[in-house]
mmCIF file of C-alpha atoms in Angstrom:
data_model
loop_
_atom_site.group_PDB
_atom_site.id
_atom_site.type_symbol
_atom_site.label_atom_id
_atom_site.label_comp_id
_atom_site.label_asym_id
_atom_site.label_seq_id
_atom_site.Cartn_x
_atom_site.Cartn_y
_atom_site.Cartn_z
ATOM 1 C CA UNK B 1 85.825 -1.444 153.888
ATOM 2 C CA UNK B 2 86.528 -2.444 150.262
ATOM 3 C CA UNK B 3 85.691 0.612 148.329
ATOM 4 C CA UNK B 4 83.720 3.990 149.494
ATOM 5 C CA UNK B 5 81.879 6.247 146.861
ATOM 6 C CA UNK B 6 81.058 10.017 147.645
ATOM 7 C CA UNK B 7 78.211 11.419 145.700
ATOM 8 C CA UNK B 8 78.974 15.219 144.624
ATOM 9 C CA UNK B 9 75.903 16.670 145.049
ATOM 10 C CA UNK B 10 73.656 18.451 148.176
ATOM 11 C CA UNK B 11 70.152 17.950 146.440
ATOM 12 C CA UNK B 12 70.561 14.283 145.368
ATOM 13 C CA UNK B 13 68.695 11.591 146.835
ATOM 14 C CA UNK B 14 68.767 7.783 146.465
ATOM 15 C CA UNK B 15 65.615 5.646 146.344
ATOM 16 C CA UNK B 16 66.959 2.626 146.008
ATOM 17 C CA UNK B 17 69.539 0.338 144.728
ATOM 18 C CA UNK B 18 70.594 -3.470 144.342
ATOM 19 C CA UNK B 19 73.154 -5.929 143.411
ATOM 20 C CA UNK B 20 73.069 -8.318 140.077
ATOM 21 C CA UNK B 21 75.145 -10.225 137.937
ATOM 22 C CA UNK B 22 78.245 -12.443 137.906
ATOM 23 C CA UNK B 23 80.131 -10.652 138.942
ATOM 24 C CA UNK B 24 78.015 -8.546 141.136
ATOM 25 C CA UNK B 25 77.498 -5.327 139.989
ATOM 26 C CA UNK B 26 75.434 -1.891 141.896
ATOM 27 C CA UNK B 27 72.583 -0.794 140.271
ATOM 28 C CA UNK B 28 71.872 2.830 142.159
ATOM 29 C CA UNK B 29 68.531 4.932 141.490
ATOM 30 C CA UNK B 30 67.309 8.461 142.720
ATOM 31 C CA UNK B 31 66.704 12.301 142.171
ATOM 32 C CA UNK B 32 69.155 15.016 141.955
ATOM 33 C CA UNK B 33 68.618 18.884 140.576
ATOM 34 C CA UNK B 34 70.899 20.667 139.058
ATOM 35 C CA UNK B 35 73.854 18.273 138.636
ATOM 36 C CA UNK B 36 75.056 15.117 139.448
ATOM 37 C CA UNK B 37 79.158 13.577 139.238
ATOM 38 C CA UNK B 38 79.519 9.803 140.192
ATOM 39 C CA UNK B 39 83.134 9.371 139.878
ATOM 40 C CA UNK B 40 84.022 10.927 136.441
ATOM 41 C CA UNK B 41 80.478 10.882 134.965
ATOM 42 C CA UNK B 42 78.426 13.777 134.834
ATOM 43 C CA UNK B 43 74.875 14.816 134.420
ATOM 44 C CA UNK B 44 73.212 17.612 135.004
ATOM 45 C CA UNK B 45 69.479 19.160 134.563
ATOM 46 C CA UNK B 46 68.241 23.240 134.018
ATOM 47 C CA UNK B 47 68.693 23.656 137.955
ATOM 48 C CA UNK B 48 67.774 23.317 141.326
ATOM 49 C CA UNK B 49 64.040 23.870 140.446
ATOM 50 C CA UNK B 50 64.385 21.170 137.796
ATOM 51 C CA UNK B 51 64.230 18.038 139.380
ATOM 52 C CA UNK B 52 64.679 14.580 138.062
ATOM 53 C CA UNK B 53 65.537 10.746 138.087
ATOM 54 C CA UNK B 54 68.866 8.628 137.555
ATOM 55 C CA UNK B 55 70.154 5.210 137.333
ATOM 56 C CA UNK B 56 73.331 4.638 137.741
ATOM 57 C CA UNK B 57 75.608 1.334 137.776
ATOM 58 C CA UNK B 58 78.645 0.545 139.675
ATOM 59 C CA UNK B 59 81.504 -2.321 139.085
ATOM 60 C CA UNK B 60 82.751 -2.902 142.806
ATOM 61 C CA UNK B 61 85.777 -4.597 140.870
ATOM 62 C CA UNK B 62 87.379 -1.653 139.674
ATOM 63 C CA UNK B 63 85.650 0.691 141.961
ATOM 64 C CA UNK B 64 84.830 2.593 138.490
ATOM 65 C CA UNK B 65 81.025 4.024 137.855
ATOM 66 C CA UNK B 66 80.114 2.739 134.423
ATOM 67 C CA UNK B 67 76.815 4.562 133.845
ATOM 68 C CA UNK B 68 74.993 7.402 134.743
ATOM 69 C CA UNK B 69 72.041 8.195 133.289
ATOM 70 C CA UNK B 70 68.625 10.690 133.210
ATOM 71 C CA UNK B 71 65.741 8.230 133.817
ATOM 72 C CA UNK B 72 62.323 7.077 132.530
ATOM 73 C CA UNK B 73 61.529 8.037 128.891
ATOM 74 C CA UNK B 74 62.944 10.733 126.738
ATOM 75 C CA UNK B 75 63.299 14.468 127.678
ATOM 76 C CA UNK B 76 63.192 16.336 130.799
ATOM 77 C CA UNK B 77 59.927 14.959 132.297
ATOM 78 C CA UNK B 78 61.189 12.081 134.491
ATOM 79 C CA UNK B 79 60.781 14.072 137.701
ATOM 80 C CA UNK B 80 60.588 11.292 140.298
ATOM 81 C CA UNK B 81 62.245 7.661 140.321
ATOM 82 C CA UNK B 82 60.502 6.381 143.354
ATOM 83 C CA UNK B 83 61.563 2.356 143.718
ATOM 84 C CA UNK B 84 63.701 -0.703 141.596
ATOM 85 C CA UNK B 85 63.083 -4.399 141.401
ATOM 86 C CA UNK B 86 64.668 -6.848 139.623
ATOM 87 C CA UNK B 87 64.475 -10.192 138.248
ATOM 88 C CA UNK B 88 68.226 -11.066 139.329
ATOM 89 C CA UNK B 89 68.901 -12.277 135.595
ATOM 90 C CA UNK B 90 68.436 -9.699 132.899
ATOM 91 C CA UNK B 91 66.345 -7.005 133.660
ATOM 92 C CA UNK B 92 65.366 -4.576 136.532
ATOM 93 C CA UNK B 93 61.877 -2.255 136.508
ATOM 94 C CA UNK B 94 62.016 1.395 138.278
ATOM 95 C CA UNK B 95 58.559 3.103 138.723
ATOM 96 C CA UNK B 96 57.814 7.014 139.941
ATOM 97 C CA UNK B 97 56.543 10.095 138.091
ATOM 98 C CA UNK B 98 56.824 11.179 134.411
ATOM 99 C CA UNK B 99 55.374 14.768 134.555
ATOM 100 C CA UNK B 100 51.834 14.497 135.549
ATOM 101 C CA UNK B 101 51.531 11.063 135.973
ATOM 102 C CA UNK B 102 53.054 7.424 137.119
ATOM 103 C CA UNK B 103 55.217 5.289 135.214
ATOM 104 C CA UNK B 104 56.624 1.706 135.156
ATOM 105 C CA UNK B 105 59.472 1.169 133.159
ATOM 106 C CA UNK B 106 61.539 -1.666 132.448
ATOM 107 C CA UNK B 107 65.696 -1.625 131.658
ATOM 108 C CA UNK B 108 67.990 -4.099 130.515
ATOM 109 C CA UNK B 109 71.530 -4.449 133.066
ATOM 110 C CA UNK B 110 73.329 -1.867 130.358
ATOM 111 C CA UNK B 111 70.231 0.767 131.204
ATOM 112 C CA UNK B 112 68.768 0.571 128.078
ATOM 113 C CA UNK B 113 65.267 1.279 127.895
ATOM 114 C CA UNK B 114 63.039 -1.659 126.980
ATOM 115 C CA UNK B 115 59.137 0.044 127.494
ATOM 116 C CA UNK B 116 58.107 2.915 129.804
ATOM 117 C CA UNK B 117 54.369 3.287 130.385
ATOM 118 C CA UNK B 118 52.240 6.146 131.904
ATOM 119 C CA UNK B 119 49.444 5.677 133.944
ATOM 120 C CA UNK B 120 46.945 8.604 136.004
ATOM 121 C CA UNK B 121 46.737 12.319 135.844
ATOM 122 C CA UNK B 122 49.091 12.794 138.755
ATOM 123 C CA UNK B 123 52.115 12.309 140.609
ATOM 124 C CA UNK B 124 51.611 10.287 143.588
ATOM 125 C CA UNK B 125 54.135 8.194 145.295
ATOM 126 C CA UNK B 126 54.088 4.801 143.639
ATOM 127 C CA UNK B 127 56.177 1.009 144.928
ATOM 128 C CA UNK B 128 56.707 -2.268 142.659
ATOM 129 C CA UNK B 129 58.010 -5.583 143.906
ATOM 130 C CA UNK B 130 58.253 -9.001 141.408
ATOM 131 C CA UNK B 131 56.715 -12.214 142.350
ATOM 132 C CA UNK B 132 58.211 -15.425 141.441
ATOM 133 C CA UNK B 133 56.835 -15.763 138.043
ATOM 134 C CA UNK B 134 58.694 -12.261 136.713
ATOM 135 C CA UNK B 135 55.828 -10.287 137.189
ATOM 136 C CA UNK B 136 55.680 -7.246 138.087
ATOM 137 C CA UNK B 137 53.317 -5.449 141.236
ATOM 138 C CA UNK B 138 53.224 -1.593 141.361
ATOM 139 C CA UNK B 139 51.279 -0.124 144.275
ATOM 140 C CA UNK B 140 50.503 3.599 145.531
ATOM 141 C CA UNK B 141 47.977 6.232 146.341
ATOM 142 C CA UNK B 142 46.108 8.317 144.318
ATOM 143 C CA UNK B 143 43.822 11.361 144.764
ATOM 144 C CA UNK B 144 43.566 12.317 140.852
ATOM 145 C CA UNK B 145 40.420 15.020 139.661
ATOM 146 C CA UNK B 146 36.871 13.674 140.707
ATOM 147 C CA UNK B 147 38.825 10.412 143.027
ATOM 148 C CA UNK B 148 39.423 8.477 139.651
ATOM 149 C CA UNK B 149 42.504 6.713 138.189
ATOM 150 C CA UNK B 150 42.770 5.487 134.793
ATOM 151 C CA UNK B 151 44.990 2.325 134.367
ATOM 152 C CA UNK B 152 45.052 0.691 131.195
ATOM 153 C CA UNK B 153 41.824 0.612 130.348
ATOM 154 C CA UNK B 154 40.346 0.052 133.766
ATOM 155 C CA UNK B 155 39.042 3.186 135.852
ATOM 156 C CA UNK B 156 39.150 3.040 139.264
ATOM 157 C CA UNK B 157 37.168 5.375 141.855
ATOM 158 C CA UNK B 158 37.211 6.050 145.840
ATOM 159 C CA UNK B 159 35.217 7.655 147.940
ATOM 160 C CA UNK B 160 37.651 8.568 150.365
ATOM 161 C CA UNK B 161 40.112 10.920 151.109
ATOM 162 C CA UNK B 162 43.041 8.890 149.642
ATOM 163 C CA UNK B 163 42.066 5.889 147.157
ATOM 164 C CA UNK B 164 45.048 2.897 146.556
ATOM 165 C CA UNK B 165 45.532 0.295 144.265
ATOM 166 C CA UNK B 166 47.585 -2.524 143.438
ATOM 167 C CA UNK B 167 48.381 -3.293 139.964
ATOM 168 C CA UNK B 168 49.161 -7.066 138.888
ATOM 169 C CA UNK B 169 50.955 -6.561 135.266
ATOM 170 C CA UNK B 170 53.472 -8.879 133.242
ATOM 171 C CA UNK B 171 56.913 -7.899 131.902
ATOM 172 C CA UNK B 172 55.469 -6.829 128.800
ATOM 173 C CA UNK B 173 53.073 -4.344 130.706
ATOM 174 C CA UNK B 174 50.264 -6.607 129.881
ATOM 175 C CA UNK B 175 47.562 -6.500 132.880
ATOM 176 C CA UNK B 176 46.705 -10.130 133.574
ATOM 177 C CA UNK B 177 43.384 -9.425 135.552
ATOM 178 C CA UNK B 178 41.324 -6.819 137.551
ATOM 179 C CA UNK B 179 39.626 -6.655 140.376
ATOM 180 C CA UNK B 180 37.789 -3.435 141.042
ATOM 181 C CA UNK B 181 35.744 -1.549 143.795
ATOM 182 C CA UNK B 182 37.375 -4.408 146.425
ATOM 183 C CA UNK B 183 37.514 -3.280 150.484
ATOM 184 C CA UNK B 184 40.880 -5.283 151.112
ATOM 185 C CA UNK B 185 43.281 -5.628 154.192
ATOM 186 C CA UNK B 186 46.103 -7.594 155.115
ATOM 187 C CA UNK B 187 49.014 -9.393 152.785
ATOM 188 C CA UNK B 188 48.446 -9.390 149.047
ATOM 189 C CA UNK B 189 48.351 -12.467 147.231
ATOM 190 C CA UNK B 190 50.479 -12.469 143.784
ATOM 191 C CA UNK B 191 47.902 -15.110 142.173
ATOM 192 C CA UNK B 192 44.705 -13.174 143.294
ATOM 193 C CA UNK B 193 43.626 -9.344 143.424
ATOM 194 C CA UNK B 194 45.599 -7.564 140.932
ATOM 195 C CA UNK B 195 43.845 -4.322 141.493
ATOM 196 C CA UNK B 196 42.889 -2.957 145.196
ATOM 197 C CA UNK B 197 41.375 0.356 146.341
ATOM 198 C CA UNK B 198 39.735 1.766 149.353
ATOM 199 C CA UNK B 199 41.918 -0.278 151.748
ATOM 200 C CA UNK B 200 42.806 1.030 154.901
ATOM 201 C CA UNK B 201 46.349 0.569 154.680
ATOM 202 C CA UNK B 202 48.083 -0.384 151.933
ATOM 203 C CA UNK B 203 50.526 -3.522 152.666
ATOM 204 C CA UNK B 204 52.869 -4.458 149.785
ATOM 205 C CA UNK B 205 56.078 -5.462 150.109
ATOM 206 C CA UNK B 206 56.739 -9.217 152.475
#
């Protein structure tokens, strides 16, 4: 064992985390409530009722925390960070829930925010993955008022109990195409469908 971190707090969770850079560095997301001490950083919300995102980055190295930081947009209404992906050279992309409805959001390696952007009327567990071009894939559920989703400015609709979708958008949160109302099954293709509801299951990450 080269190094062991403790994380001093009993409601903190993390979603997800990755390695980047030359040296490698750890990038570390999740919620906490209340507070939240990595090393001798501190942050800390209203309390245990108040729950909310952080990123956090790590330089194996020293075996020093560098960052730690509230996540997605300003304020207290990041309550979720649900999943990271990264491009492995200068940026990484978290996605979850930003009061009452989904985000994306994209960060540069020093955590700076470059754009977060809302999407629905409610929070619903959400996943992203990058394809080999940069761009970005977020993918989730949703069961918003009368079965409808708004996402950019392309409503979707089910008729089930649970609709899904899969969202095909570039790094500047441009969507490149559409497809809507498709019954869909099986592995996604990055170059096809960038919008899927009423499948069965939802496959997403290979």
């Amino acid at each position: 064992t080269l190094f062991a971190q403790a994380c001093i707090d009993q409601y903190a969770s993390i979603t997800g985390f990755f390695a980047a850079g030359s040296p490698e560095r750890l990038y570390v997301i999740g919620n906490y409530a209340s507070h939240l001490k990595l090393g001798d950083l501190e942050i800390s919300t209203t309390g245990y009722e108040d729950v909310r995102g952080f990123m956090a980055k790590f330089e194996p190295i020293t075996g020093e925390w560098v960052w730690l930081e509230n996540g997605c947009g300003p304020g207290a209404n990041c309550y979720q960070i649900h999943d990271v992906a990264h491009n492995g050279v200068w940026h990484y992309f978290t996605s979850g829930c930003y009061h009452d409805q989904k985000f994306v959001a994209k960060y540069d390696f020093d955590g700076n925010e470059i754009w977060m952007e809302k999407f629905g009327a409610k929070c619903d567990f959400t996943e992203i993955t990058i394809d080999d071009n940069g761009d970005l894939y977020v993918a989730g559920t949703y069961s918003e008022n009368q079965n409808v989703i708004n996402i950019g400015s392309i409503q979707l609709k089910h008729d089930k109990g649970v609709g899904h979708y899969v969202a095909h958008i570039d790094t500047r949160f441009h969507f490149i195409s559409i497809g809507d109302e498709e019954i869909y099954s099986g592995s996604y293709s990055p170059s096809g469908l960038s919008v899927l509801m009423y499948a069965p299951s939802l496959p997403f990450k290979q």
